[in-house]
Coordinates of C-alpha atoms and ligand atoms in Angstrom, one line a residue:
Chain A
X162 CA 0.8 -10.3 -18.2
X163 CA 4.3 -9.0 -18.6
X164 CA 3.3 -5.5 -17.4
X165 CA 5.6 -4.4 -14.7
X166 CA 4.9 -1.7 -12.1
X167 CA 6.8 -0.8 -8.9
X168 CA 4.6 -0.9 -5.9
X169 CA 5.9 2.5 -4.7
X170 CA 4.6 4.0 -8.0
X171 CA 1.2 2.4 -7.4
X172 CA 1.3 3.9 -3.8
X173 CA 2.0 7.4 -5.1
X174 CA -0.9 7.3 -7.6
X175 CA -3.3 5.7 -5.1
X176 CA -2.4 8.2 -2.4
X177 CA -3.3 11.0 -4.7
X178 CA -6.6 9.4 -5.6
X179 CA -7.4 8.8 -2.0
X180 CA -6.4 12.4 -1.2
X181 CA -8.8 13.7 -3.9
X182 CA -11.6 11.7 -2.3
X183 CA -10.9 12.4 1.3
X184 CA -9.8 15.9 2.4
X185 CA -8.6 14.5 5.8
X186 CA -5.8 12.6 4.1
X187 CA -2.4 14.2 4.6
X188 CA 1.1 13.0 3.7
X189 CA 4.4 13.3 5.4
X190 CA 7.9 12.4 4.2
X191 CA 11.5 12.6 5.4
X192 CA 13.4 14.0 2.4
X193 CA 12.7 11.0 0.2
X194 CA 9.4 12.1 -1.4
X195 CA 10.7 11.5 -4.9
X196 CA 11.7 8.0 -4.1
X197 CA 8.7 7.0 -1.9
X198 CA 6.4 8.8 -4.4
X199 CA 4.6 11.0 -1.9
X200 CA 5.8 13.9 -4.0
X201 CA 2.9 13.1 -6.4
X202 CA 0.5 13.9 -3.6
X203 CA 2.6 16.9 -2.4
X204 CA 2.5 18.5 -5.9
X205 CA -1.3 18.5 -6.0
X206 CA -1.9 19.2 -2.3
X207 CA 1.1 21.3 -1.1
X208 CA -1.0 22.5 1.9
X209 CA -1.6 18.8 3.0
X210 CA 2.0 17.6 2.5
X211 CA 4.8 17.9 5.1
X212 CA 8.4 17.2 4.4
X213 CA 9.8 17.1 7.9
X214 CA 13.4 16.7 6.7
X215 CA 15.8 13.9 7.6
X216 CA 14.1 13.3 11.0
X217 CA 12.3 10.0 11.1
X218 CA 11.5 10.1 14.8
X219 CA 9.8 13.4 14.4
X220 CA 8.1 12.2 11.3
X221 CA 6.2 9.6 13.3
X222 CA 5.5 12.0 16.2
X223 CA 4.1 14.7 13.9
X224 CA 2.0 12.0 12.2
X225 CA 0.6 11.0 15.6
X226 CA -0.3 14.6 16.4
X227 CA -2.0 15.1 13.0
X228 CA -4.0 12.0 13.6
X229 CA -5.1 13.4 17.0
X230 CA -6.2 16.5 15.2
X231 CA -8.5 14.4 13.0
X232 CA -6.3 13.9 10.0
X233 CA -5.5 10.6 8.3
X234 CA -1.7 10.8 8.0
X235 CA 0.4 8.7 5.6
X236 CA 4.0 8.8 6.7
X237 CA 6.6 7.6 4.3
X238 CA 10.3 7.0 4.1
X239 CA 12.6 4.0 3.4
X240 CA 11.5 0.9 5.3
X241 CA 14.8 0.5 7.1
X242 CA 14.6 4.0 8.5
X243 CA 10.8 4.0 9.2
X244 CA 10.8 0.8 11.1
X245 CA 14.4 0.9 12.5
X246 CA 15.2 4.5 13.4
X247 CA 11.7 5.3 14.5
X248 CA 10.6 1.9 16.0
X249 CA 10.0 3.3 19.5
X250 CA 8.2 6.4 18.2
X251 CA 5.9 4.0 16.3
X252 CA 5.4 1.9 19.5
X253 CA 4.9 4.7 22.0
X254 CA 3.3 7.6 20.1
X255 CA 1.3 5.7 17.5
X256 CA 0.5 2.1 18.5
X257 CA 0.2 2.4 22.3
X258 CA -2.4 5.2 22.0
X259 CA -3.9 3.4 19.1
X260 CA -3.7 6.2 16.6
X261 CA -4.9 6.1 13.0
X262 CA -1.5 6.6 11.3
X263 CA -0.6 4.8 8.1
X264 CA 3.1 4.1 7.6
X265 CA 3.9 3.3 4.0
X266 CA 7.5 2.4 3.7
X267 CA 9.2 2.0 0.4
X268 CA 12.5 0.4 -0.7
X269 CA 11.8 -2.6 1.4
X270 CA 13.8 -5.8 1.0
X271 CA 16.8 -6.6 -1.1
X272 CA 15.4 -5.4 -4.4
X273 CA 16.5 -1.9 -3.3
X274 CA 19.6 -3.1 -5.2
X275 CA 22.7 -1.0 -5.7
X276 CA 22.4 1.0 -2.5
X277 CA 23.4 -2.1 -0.6
X278 CA 22.9 -3.7 2.8
X279 CA 22.5 -0.5 4.8
X280 CA 19.4 0.4 2.8
X281 CA 17.9 -3.1 2.4
X282 CA 15.5 -3.8 5.2
X283 CA 15.1 -7.5 5.8
X284 CA 13.7 -7.0 9.3
X285 CA 10.9 -4.5 8.9
X286 CA 8.0 -7.0 8.9
X287 CA 9.3 -8.6 12.0
X288 CA 9.8 -5.2 13.7
X289 CA 6.3 -4.0 12.9
X290 CA 4.5 -7.3 13.5
X291 CA 5.6 -7.5 17.1
X292 CA 3.9 -4.3 18.2
X293 CA 0.5 -4.8 19.7
X294 CA -2.3 -3.5 17.6
X295 CA -0.3 -2.9 14.5
X296 CA -1.7 -4.1 11.1
X297 CA 1.0 -5.2 8.6
X298 CA 0.3 -5.4 4.9
X299 CA 2.7 -6.5 2.1
X300 CA 1.1 -6.0 -1.3
X301 CA 2.0 -8.4 -4.0
X302 CA 1.8 -6.0 -6.9
X303 CA 0.8 -2.6 -8.1
X304 CA -2.9 -3.4 -8.2
X305 CA -3.0 -4.8 -4.7
X306 CA -1.0 -1.8 -3.5
X307 CA -3.5 0.6 -4.9
X308 CA -6.4 -1.4 -3.4
X309 CA -4.7 -1.6 0.0
X310 CA -4.1 2.2 0.0
X311 CA -7.7 3.0 -1.0
X312 CA -8.9 0.6 1.7
X313 CA -7.0 2.6 4.3
X314 CA -9.5 5.5 3.9
X315 CA -12.0 3.3 5.8
X316 CA -9.6 1.2 7.9
X317 CA -8.9 2.7 11.3
X318 CA -5.8 2.0 13.4
X319 CA -2.1 2.0 13.0
X320 CA -1.0 0.2 9.8
X321 CA 2.3 -0.6 8.2
X322 CA 2.3 -1.1 4.4
X323 CA 5.5 -2.3 2.7
X324 CA 6.3 -1.3 -0.8
X325 CA 9.3 -1.8 -3.1
X326 CA 11.6 0.1 -5.4
X327 CA 11.8 -2.3 -8.3
X328 CA 9.3 -2.7 -11.1
X329 CA 7.6 -6.1 -10.6
X330 CA 5.1 -8.2 -12.3
X331 CA 1.3 -7.5 -12.1
X332 CA -0.6 -10.6 -11.0
X333 CA -4.0 -8.9 -10.5
X334 CA -6.4 -6.8 -12.5
X335 CA -8.8 -4.3 -11.4
X336 CA -11.5 -6.8 -10.6
X337 CA -9.5 -8.0 -7.6
X338 CA -11.2 -7.6 -4.2
X339 CA -8.6 -6.8 -1.6
X340 CA -9.6 -7.1 2.1
X341 CA -7.4 -6.4 5.1
X342 CA -6.8 -9.7 7.0
X343 CA -8.0 -11.9 4.2
X344 CA -5.7 -14.4 2.4
X345 CA -6.2 -14.6 -1.3
X346 CA -6.1 -18.3 -2.5
X347 CA -4.7 -18.0 -6.1
X348 CA -4.4 -21.8 -6.7
X349 CA -5.4 -24.9 -4.8
X350 CA -3.0 -27.8 -4.4
X351 CA -3.1 -31.2 -2.8
X352 CA 0.6 -31.9 -2.3
X353 CA 1.8 -28.7 -0.7
X354 CA 0.8 -25.0 -0.4
X355 CA 3.1 -22.1 -1.0
X356 CA 2.2 -19.1 1.2
X357 CA 3.9 -16.0 -0.2
X358 CA 3.8 -12.3 0.2
X359 CA 5.0 -9.3 -1.8
X360 CA 7.0 -9.8 -4.9
X361 CA 7.5 -13.5 -4.0
X362 CA 3.9 -14.2 -5.1
X363 CA 4.6 -14.1 -8.8
X364 CA 7.6 -16.4 -8.2
X365 CA 5.3 -18.7 -6.2
X366 CA 2.9 -18.9 -9.1
X367 CA 5.7 -19.6 -11.5
X368 CA 7.0 -22.4 -9.2
X369 CA 3.6 -24.0 -8.9
X370 CA 3.1 -24.0 -12.6
X371 CA 6.5 -25.7 -13.2
X372 CA 5.9 -28.2 -10.4
X373 CA 2.8 -29.5 -12.2
X374 CA 5.1 -30.8 -14.9
X375 CA 7.0 -32.8 -12.1
X376 CA 3.7 -34.2 -11.0
X377 CA 3.4 -32.1 -7.9
X378 CA 0.2 -30.2 -7.1
X379 CA 1.2 -27.0 -5.2
X380 CA -1.3 -24.4 -4.1
X381 CA -0.5 -20.7 -3.9
X382 CA -1.8 -18.3 -1.3
X383 CA -1.1 -14.6 -1.4
X384 CA -0.8 -13.6 2.3
X385 CA -0.8 -9.8 1.8
X386 CA -1.9 -9.2 5.4
X387 CA 0.8 -10.5 7.7
X388 CA -1.1 -9.2 10.7
X389 CA -3.8 -9.9 11.6
X390 CA -2.9 -13.2 9.9
X391 CA -5.6 -15.2 8.2
X392 CA -5.0 -18.2 10.4
X393 CA -7.9 -20.1 9.0
X394 CA -6.5 -20.0 5.6
X395 CA -3.1 -21.3 6.9
X396 CA -4.7 -24.1 8.8
X397 CA -6.9 -25.1 5.9
X398 CA -3.9 -25.2 3.6
X399 CA -2.0 -27.3 6.1
X400 CA -4.9 -29.7 6.4
X401 CA -5.7 -30.0 2.7
X402 CA -2.1 -30.2 1.3
X403 CA -0.1 -31.5 4.3
X404 CA 3.0 -29.4 3.6
X405 CA 3.7 -25.6 3.6
X406 CA 6.4 -23.5 2.0
X407 CA 6.6 -19.8 2.8
X408 CA 8.2 -17.3 0.6
X409 CA 9.1 -13.7 1.4
X410 CA 11.6 -11.0 0.5
X411 CA 12.5 -10.6 4.1
X412 CA 14.5 -12.5 6.8
X413 CA 13.1 -15.9 7.6
X414 CA 13.2 -14.7 11.2
X415 CA 10.2 -12.8 12.3
X416 CA 8.3 -12.3 9.1
X417 CA 5.8 -14.3 7.1
X418 CA 7.6 -17.6 7.6
X419 CA 7.6 -17.1 11.3
X420 CA 4.0 -16.1 11.4
X421 CA 2.9 -19.2 9.5
X422 CA 5.2 -21.4 11.6
X423 CA 3.5 -20.1 14.8
X424 CA 0.1 -21.0 13.5
X425 CA 0.8 -24.4 12.0
X426 CA 3.0 -25.6 14.9
X427 CA 0.3 -24.8 17.3
X428 CA -2.8 -25.9 15.4
X429 CA -1.9 -28.3 12.6
X430 CA 1.8 -29.4 12.5
X431 CA 2.9 -30.3 9.0
X432 CA 6.3 -30.0 7.3
X433 CA 7.3 -26.4 6.7
X434 CA 10.2 -25.0 4.6
X435 CA 10.8 -21.2 4.7
X436 CA 12.2 -19.4 1.7
X437 CA 13.6 -16.0 2.6
X438 CA 16.7 -14.2 3.5
X439 CA 18.7 -16.5 5.7
X440 CA 19.7 -14.3 8.7
X441 CA 22.2 -12.2 6.7
X442 CA 22.4 -8.6 5.5
X443 CA 21.9 -7.6 1.9
X444 CA 24.6 -6.4 -0.5
X445 CA 24.9 -4.1 -3.6
X446 CA 23.9 -5.5 -7.0
X447 CA 21.1 -5.6 -9.5
X448 CA 17.8 -6.6 -8.0
X449 CA 17.5 -9.7 -10.2
X450 CA 21.0 -10.8 -9.4
X451 CA 20.3 -10.3 -5.7
X452 CA 17.1 -12.4 -5.8
X453 CA 19.2 -15.1 -7.4
X454 CA 22.0 -14.7 -4.8
X455 CA 19.7 -14.8 -1.8
X456 CA 17.6 -17.7 -3.1
X457 CA 14.4 -15.7 -3.7
X458 CA 13.4 -17.3 -7.0
X459 CA 10.8 -19.7 -8.4
X460 CA 13.6 -22.2 -8.6
X461 CA 14.3 -21.9 -4.9
X462 CA 10.6 -22.2 -4.1
X463 CA 10.3 -25.4 -6.3
X464 CA 13.2 -26.9 -4.4
X465 CA 11.6 -26.0 -1.1
X466 CA 8.3 -27.5 -2.1
X467 CA 10.0 -30.8 -3.0
X468 CA 11.8 -30.8 0.3
X469 CA 8.6 -30.2 2.2
X470 CA 6.8 -32.9 0.3
X471 CA 9.6 -35.3 1.0
X472 CA 9.2 -34.7 4.7
X473 CA 5.6 -35.6 4.7
X474 CA 4.8 -38.8 6.5
X475 CA 4.3 -41.7 4.0
X476 CA 0.8 -43.0 3.5
X477 CA 0.6 -46.7 4.4
Chain B
X213 CA -5.2 39.6 30.7
X214 CA -3.8 40.5 34.1
X215 CA -5.2 38.6 37.0
X216 CA -6.9 40.1 40.1
X217 CA -4.8 39.5 43.2
X218 CA -7.6 37.3 44.6
X219 CA -7.5 35.1 41.6
X220 CA -3.8 34.7 41.9
X221 CA -4.3 33.7 45.5
X222 CA -6.9 31.3 44.5
X223 CA -4.6 29.6 42.0
X224 CA -1.8 29.4 44.6
X225 CA -4.2 27.6 46.9
X226 CA -5.2 25.3 44.1
X227 CA -1.6 24.5 43.5
X228 CA -1.3 23.6 47.2
X229 CA -4.3 21.2 46.8
X230 CA -2.6 19.7 43.7
X231 CA 0.6 19.2 45.7
X232 CA -1.3 17.6 48.6
X233 CA -3.0 15.3 46.1
X234 CA 0.4 14.4 44.6
X235 CA 2.1 13.4 47.8
X236 CA -0.9 11.6 49.1
X237 CA -1.4 9.5 45.9
X238 CA 2.3 8.7 45.7
X239 CA 2.4 7.6 49.3
X240 CA -0.6 5.4 48.7
X241 CA 0.8 4.0 45.5
X242 CA 4.2 3.2 47.2
X243 CA 6.1 4.1 44.0
X244 CA 6.2 6.9 41.5
X245 CA 7.8 10.2 40.8
X246 CA 7.7 12.9 43.5
X247 CA 10.3 15.5 42.5
X248 CA 9.2 16.2 38.9
X249 CA 5.5 16.1 39.8
X250 CA 5.9 18.8 42.5
X251 CA 8.2 21.0 40.4
X252 CA 5.5 21.3 37.7
X253 CA 2.6 21.8 40.1
X254 CA 2.3 25.6 39.7
X255 CA 2.6 25.5 35.9
X256 CA 0.0 22.7 35.5
X257 CA -2.3 24.6 37.9
X258 CA -2.0 27.8 35.9
X259 CA -2.9 25.9 32.7
X260 CA -5.8 23.8 33.9
X261 CA -7.4 26.3 36.3
X262 CA -6.8 29.5 34.4
X263 CA -5.3 29.5 30.9
X264 CA -6.7 26.6 29.0
X265 CA -10.1 26.4 27.4
X266 CA -11.4 22.9 28.2
X267 CA -14.5 21.1 29.3
X268 CA -14.0 18.4 31.8
X269 CA -17.6 17.2 31.2
X270 CA -16.8 16.9 27.5
X271 CA -13.2 15.8 27.3
X272 CA -13.3 15.4 23.5
X273 CA -14.8 18.9 22.9
X274 CA -13.0 19.6 19.6
X275 CA -12.3 23.3 20.3
X276 CA -10.4 22.6 23.5
X277 CA -6.8 23.6 24.1
X278 CA -4.5 20.6 24.3
X279 CA -1.9 19.8 27.0
X280 CA 0.8 17.2 26.5
X281 CA 2.8 16.0 29.4
X282 CA 6.0 15.1 27.5
X283 CA 7.6 14.3 30.8
X284 CA 5.1 11.5 31.4
X285 CA 6.6 10.3 34.6
X286 CA 5.1 13.4 36.3
X287 CA 1.7 11.8 35.8
X288 CA 0.5 12.5 39.4
X289 CA 0.5 16.3 38.7
X290 CA -1.6 15.7 35.6
X291 CA -4.0 13.3 37.4
X292 CA -4.5 15.7 40.3
X293 CA -5.3 18.6 37.9
X294 CA -7.7 16.4 35.9
X295 CA -9.5 15.2 39.0
X296 CA -9.7 18.6 40.6
X297 CA -11.0 20.0 37.2
X298 CA -13.7 17.4 37.2
X299 CA -12.6 14.9 34.6
X300 CA -13.0 12.0 37.2
X301 CA -13.7 11.7 40.9
X302 CA -10.9 12.9 43.2
X303 CA -11.3 9.7 45.1
X304 CA -9.9 7.8 42.1
X305 CA -6.5 9.3 42.7
X306 CA -6.0 6.7 45.3
X307 CA -5.9 4.0 42.7
X308 CA -2.7 5.4 41.1
X309 CA -0.5 2.6 39.7
X310 CA -2.7 -0.2 40.9
X311 CA -3.9 -3.1 38.8
X312 CA -7.0 -2.2 36.9
X313 CA -6.7 1.5 37.5
X314 CA -7.1 4.1 34.8
X315 CA -4.3 6.0 36.5
X316 CA -1.4 4.1 34.9
X317 CA 2.2 4.7 36.0
X318 CA 2.5 6.9 33.0
X319 CA -0.5 8.6 31.3
X320 CA -2.5 6.4 29.0
X321 CA -4.8 8.2 26.6
X322 CA -6.7 5.0 25.8
X323 CA -7.7 4.6 29.5
X324 CA -8.1 8.0 31.0
X325 CA -10.3 10.8 29.7
X326 CA -8.5 14.1 29.5
X327 CA -5.1 12.6 28.6
X328 CA -4.5 13.7 25.1
X329 CA -1.7 11.3 24.3
X330 CA 0.1 8.5 26.1
X331 CA 3.6 9.5 27.2
X332 CA 6.4 8.1 29.3
X333 CA 9.1 7.7 26.8
X334 CA 10.9 11.0 27.0
X335 CA 11.6 13.1 24.0
X336 CA 8.5 12.2 22.0
X337 CA 5.8 14.6 23.2
X338 CA 6.9 17.8 21.5
X339 CA 6.7 16.1 18.0
X340 CA 3.1 15.0 18.8
X341 CA 2.4 18.6 19.9
X342 CA 3.8 19.9 16.6
X343 CA 1.5 17.6 14.7
X344 CA -1.5 18.7 16.7
X345 CA -0.6 22.4 16.3
X346 CA -0.1 21.8 12.6
X347 CA -3.6 20.2 12.3
X348 CA -5.1 23.3 14.1
X349 CA -3.4 25.6 11.6
X350 CA -4.6 23.6 8.6
X351 CA -8.2 23.8 9.9
X352 CA -7.8 27.4 11.0
X353 CA -8.7 26.5 14.5
X354 CA -8.2 28.7 17.5
X355 CA -7.2 26.0 19.9
X356 CA -3.7 26.0 21.3
X357 CA -1.2 23.3 22.2
X358 CA 0.8 23.3 25.4
X359 CA 3.7 20.9 25.9
X360 CA 5.5 20.4 29.2
X361 CA 9.1 19.1 29.0
X362 CA 11.7 18.2 31.5
X363 CA 15.1 19.7 31.3
X364 CA 16.9 16.3 31.3
X365 CA 14.4 15.4 28.5
X366 CA 16.1 18.0 26.3
X367 CA 19.0 15.6 26.0
X368 CA 16.8 13.6 23.6
X369 CA 17.7 14.4 20.0
X370 CA 14.1 14.1 18.9
X371 CA 13.2 17.2 20.9
X372 CA 15.4 19.3 18.6
X373 CA 14.0 17.7 15.5
X374 CA 10.6 18.9 16.8
X375 CA 11.9 22.3 17.7
X376 CA 13.3 22.7 14.2
X377 CA 9.9 21.7 12.7
X378 CA 7.8 23.9 15.0
X379 CA 9.8 27.0 13.9
X380 CA 9.8 25.9 10.3
X381 CA 6.0 25.6 10.2
X382 CA 5.6 28.8 12.2
X383 CA 3.6 27.1 14.9
X384 CA 2.6 30.2 17.0
X385 CA -0.2 28.1 18.5
X386 CA 2.3 25.9 20.3
X387 CA 3.8 26.8 23.6
X388 CA 6.5 24.6 25.1
X389 CA 7.2 24.9 28.8
X390 CA 10.5 23.6 30.2
X391 CA 10.4 22.5 33.8
X392 CA 14.0 23.6 34.5
X393 CA 14.5 22.0 37.8
X394 CA 18.2 21.2 37.1
X395 CA 18.0 17.6 38.0
X396 CA 17.4 14.3 36.3
X397 CA 17.8 10.7 37.6
X398 CA 21.5 10.2 37.9
X399 CA 22.3 13.7 39.2
X400 CA 22.3 17.3 38.1
X401 CA 21.7 17.9 34.4
X402 CA 24.9 19.9 34.4
X403 CA 26.9 16.9 35.5
X404 CA 25.1 14.2 33.6
X405 CA 25.0 16.0 30.2
X406 CA 24.9 19.8 30.2
X407 CA 21.7 21.3 28.8
X408 CA 22.5 24.9 29.8
X409 CA 21.5 28.0 27.9
X410 CA 18.1 26.4 27.2
X411 CA 16.7 29.8 26.1
X412 CA 19.5 30.4 23.7
X413 CA 19.2 26.9 22.2
X414 CA 15.4 27.4 21.5
X415 CA 16.1 30.9 20.3
X416 CA 18.7 29.7 17.8
X417 CA 16.1 27.2 16.5
X418 CA 13.8 30.1 15.7
X419 CA 11.6 30.2 18.8
X420 CA 10.5 33.1 20.9
X421 CA 11.6 32.5 24.5
X422 CA 10.6 33.7 27.9
X423 CA 12.4 32.9 31.2
X424 CA 10.4 32.9 34.4
X425 CA 10.3 31.7 38.0
X426 CA 8.2 28.6 37.5
X427 CA 6.8 28.9 41.1
X428 CA 5.5 32.5 40.7
X429 CA 1.9 32.3 39.6
X430 CA 1.9 35.8 38.2
X431 CA 5.0 35.2 36.1
X432 CA 3.6 31.9 34.8
X433 CA 0.3 33.5 33.7
X434 CA 2.0 36.5 32.2
X435 CA 4.3 34.3 30.2
X436 CA 1.4 32.1 29.0
X437 CA -0.4 35.2 27.8
X438 CA 2.6 36.7 26.1
X439 CA 3.2 33.4 24.4
X440 CA -0.3 33.5 23.0
X441 CA 0.2 37.0 21.8
X442 CA 3.5 36.2 19.9
X443 CA 2.7 35.6 16.2
X444 CA 4.6 33.7 13.6
X445 CA 6.8 31.6 15.9
X446 CA 6.4 29.1 18.7
X447 CA 7.3 30.1 22.2
X448 CA 9.4 28.3 24.7
X449 CA 8.9 29.3 28.4
X450 CA 11.9 28.3 30.4
X451 CA 10.6 28.0 33.9
X452 CA 13.2 27.9 36.6
X453 CA 11.9 25.5 39.2
X454 CA 12.9 23.5 42.3
X455 CA 12.6 19.7 42.0
X456 CA 10.3 18.5 44.9
X457 CA 9.0 22.1 45.5
X458 CA 6.6 22.3 48.4
X459 CA 8.3 20.2 51.0
X460 CA 11.8 20.8 52.4
X461 CA 12.4 17.0 52.6
X462 CA 12.3 16.7 48.8
X463 CA 13.4 20.1 47.5
X464 CA 16.5 19.9 45.3
X465 CA 17.1 16.3 46.3
X466 CA 17.8 14.0 43.3
X467 CA 16.9 10.9 45.4
X468 CA 13.3 12.0 45.4
X469 CA 13.0 11.8 41.6
X470 CA 11.5 8.4 41.8
X471 CA 10.9 7.8 45.5
X472 CA 7.4 8.3 47.0
X473 CA 6.9 9.9 50.4
X474 CA 7.0 7.5 53.3
X475 CA 4.2 7.8 55.9
X476 CA 6.3 10.0 58.0
X477 CA 7.5 12.1 55.1
X478 CA 3.9 12.5 54.0
X479 CA 2.9 14.0 57.3
X480 CA 5.7 16.6 57.1
X481 CA 4.9 17.3 53.5
X482 CA 1.2 17.9 54.1
X483 CA 2.0 20.2 57.0
X484 CA 4.5 22.2 55.0
X485 CA 2.3 22.5 52.0
X486 CA -0.7 23.6 54.1
X487 CA 1.4 26.4 55.5
X488 CA 1.4 28.0 52.1
X489 CA -2.3 27.5 51.6
Ligands
TPP275 C1 13.4 7.7 26.5 C2 13.5 7.6 28.0 N1 14.7 7.3 28.5 C3 14.8 7.1 29.9 C4 13.7 7.3 30.7 C5 13.8 7.1 32.2 N2 13.6 8.4 32.9 C6 12.5 8.7 33.5 S1 12.5 10.2 34.2 C7 14.1 10.5 33.7 C8 14.8 11.7 34.0 C9 14.0 12.9 33.5 O1 14.6 14.1 33.9 P1 13.9 15.4 33.6 O2 13.5 15.5 32.1 O3 14.8 16.6 34.0 O4 12.5 15.3 34.4 P2 12.2 15.9 35.8 O5 13.5 16.4 36.4 O6 11.3 17.1 35.6 O7 11.6 14.8 36.6 C10 14.6 9.4 33.0 C11 15.9 9.2 32.5 C12 12.4 7.6 30.0 N3 11.3 7.7 30.7 N4 12.4 7.7 28.7
MG276 MG1 14.7 17.9 35.5

């Protein structure tokens, strides 16, 4: 399937569909509705759409109030502003009182591209994951994004959903059954397991395919829900394959790699190699060139798998 | 709706009871915010015992008016009003700030019925109030939203983001009340970071404004009624108050922002408050 769709596009369409089904759904944006795609919803439901201006803290507070009034607010802006500028508003006014606010942040990660490091959030998963009670979802493609958004109609509680700017490969079709908190095992492997999220999932699949030629059996898990993490899936993978590689378009500090490390080091220690942004800021460039530059490719994952396998204790 | 003289007197007495509750619970807790709880006592009394439509026996009654204590550190005044209204036993006030208590150091809406939203981080409440007022407008509901802010709190930028939005959306079902006691933690607001011309500031953001003596029950009630009558714009009531109002030991003293009354001070305070009863 060479069909490409940006997850933000899928968000815009799914939000509109959910809005048609559920009159309680409202959308908010902070002057980026064309980019985050909430504009699609706003066009059909102007009376249920609030552009609060360039005021991300207020964006989160108003969303909290709308939720208290019985609405299901979806608040969107770029990931760096949503989770950085308004972190404490999300903590105090949304998560601490446990309100049903959905934060869908776009332009996450380095595939933002040309706008450069100021706009490329490599810390958002980490920032959101640390708040008690927050659910964190990183969809792998357009299909999964749509399914996750539709699932939000029935899923109560504060939730962060991370979507991207760039068009990326579709790995799922409509038959896919998304569940919050459930890992999706795409491929089983006996030598190592790649646990990936977001746009690194297609790269992981590519890597696993190529590794077979080198005689390495690598499994692939799409860990779309970073929190609550499907720990059982992580432990099973560690037990069965004995080595783990994580892959994310995010800093290796605090995101998926850290989440997985926390689980395996406590419950089933096996060699682990994390693929991700190595504690540095992003920079301007074309998304594909940046993925190359920051080591977020199938090639980098292949190398990491070989490293992890080499670290496994030798069988006697 | 003008109030009969007897009713006003009754409210003044209720405010005395609330003040006694405040100093007693703070003394028992051994920590907490005295000054800002006492300065807001008359305003909060007017809201809970006269102005607001609410049902203490049914805290989630959907048609109720909503109150948001943006200056969450003044939790004792809210707790006293909730208890005296019948949301929970007055006796529970004694548990303020203790392990296992529903009366957290700052209001926690997950724990205590009657608390609309958890607060404590200054500057965030008015945004939440805007969202609530917006949802009422969408559903053509009659209920109103009241937000009580500190004057020092106005130094938070988010307050002005919310002020801009409230006017933009024409939230005439929202009333903000500013407890203008002139003090914050490190000193007078005018010295720390000047917040003067509060009315002008809100007016320039598109609000109707009313300035009152925040310890005069008739003025408070009149302002709340006028705010409800104003259509098309939100109203800010700038209430001139005295921090620590009710006991000479605390009045206008910045040190009593976050210091509870000692046993001796409690005695004096109760005596002085009773004199106004
Ligand atoms: C965001 C935030 N910063 C700092 C504090 C600490 N703090 C608690 S009360 C206070 C002073 C508040 O002054 P004011 O708003 O005038 O309240 P009042 O005088 O009515 O007590 C401060 C700085 C806080 N609670 N929240
Ligand atoms: Mg003050």
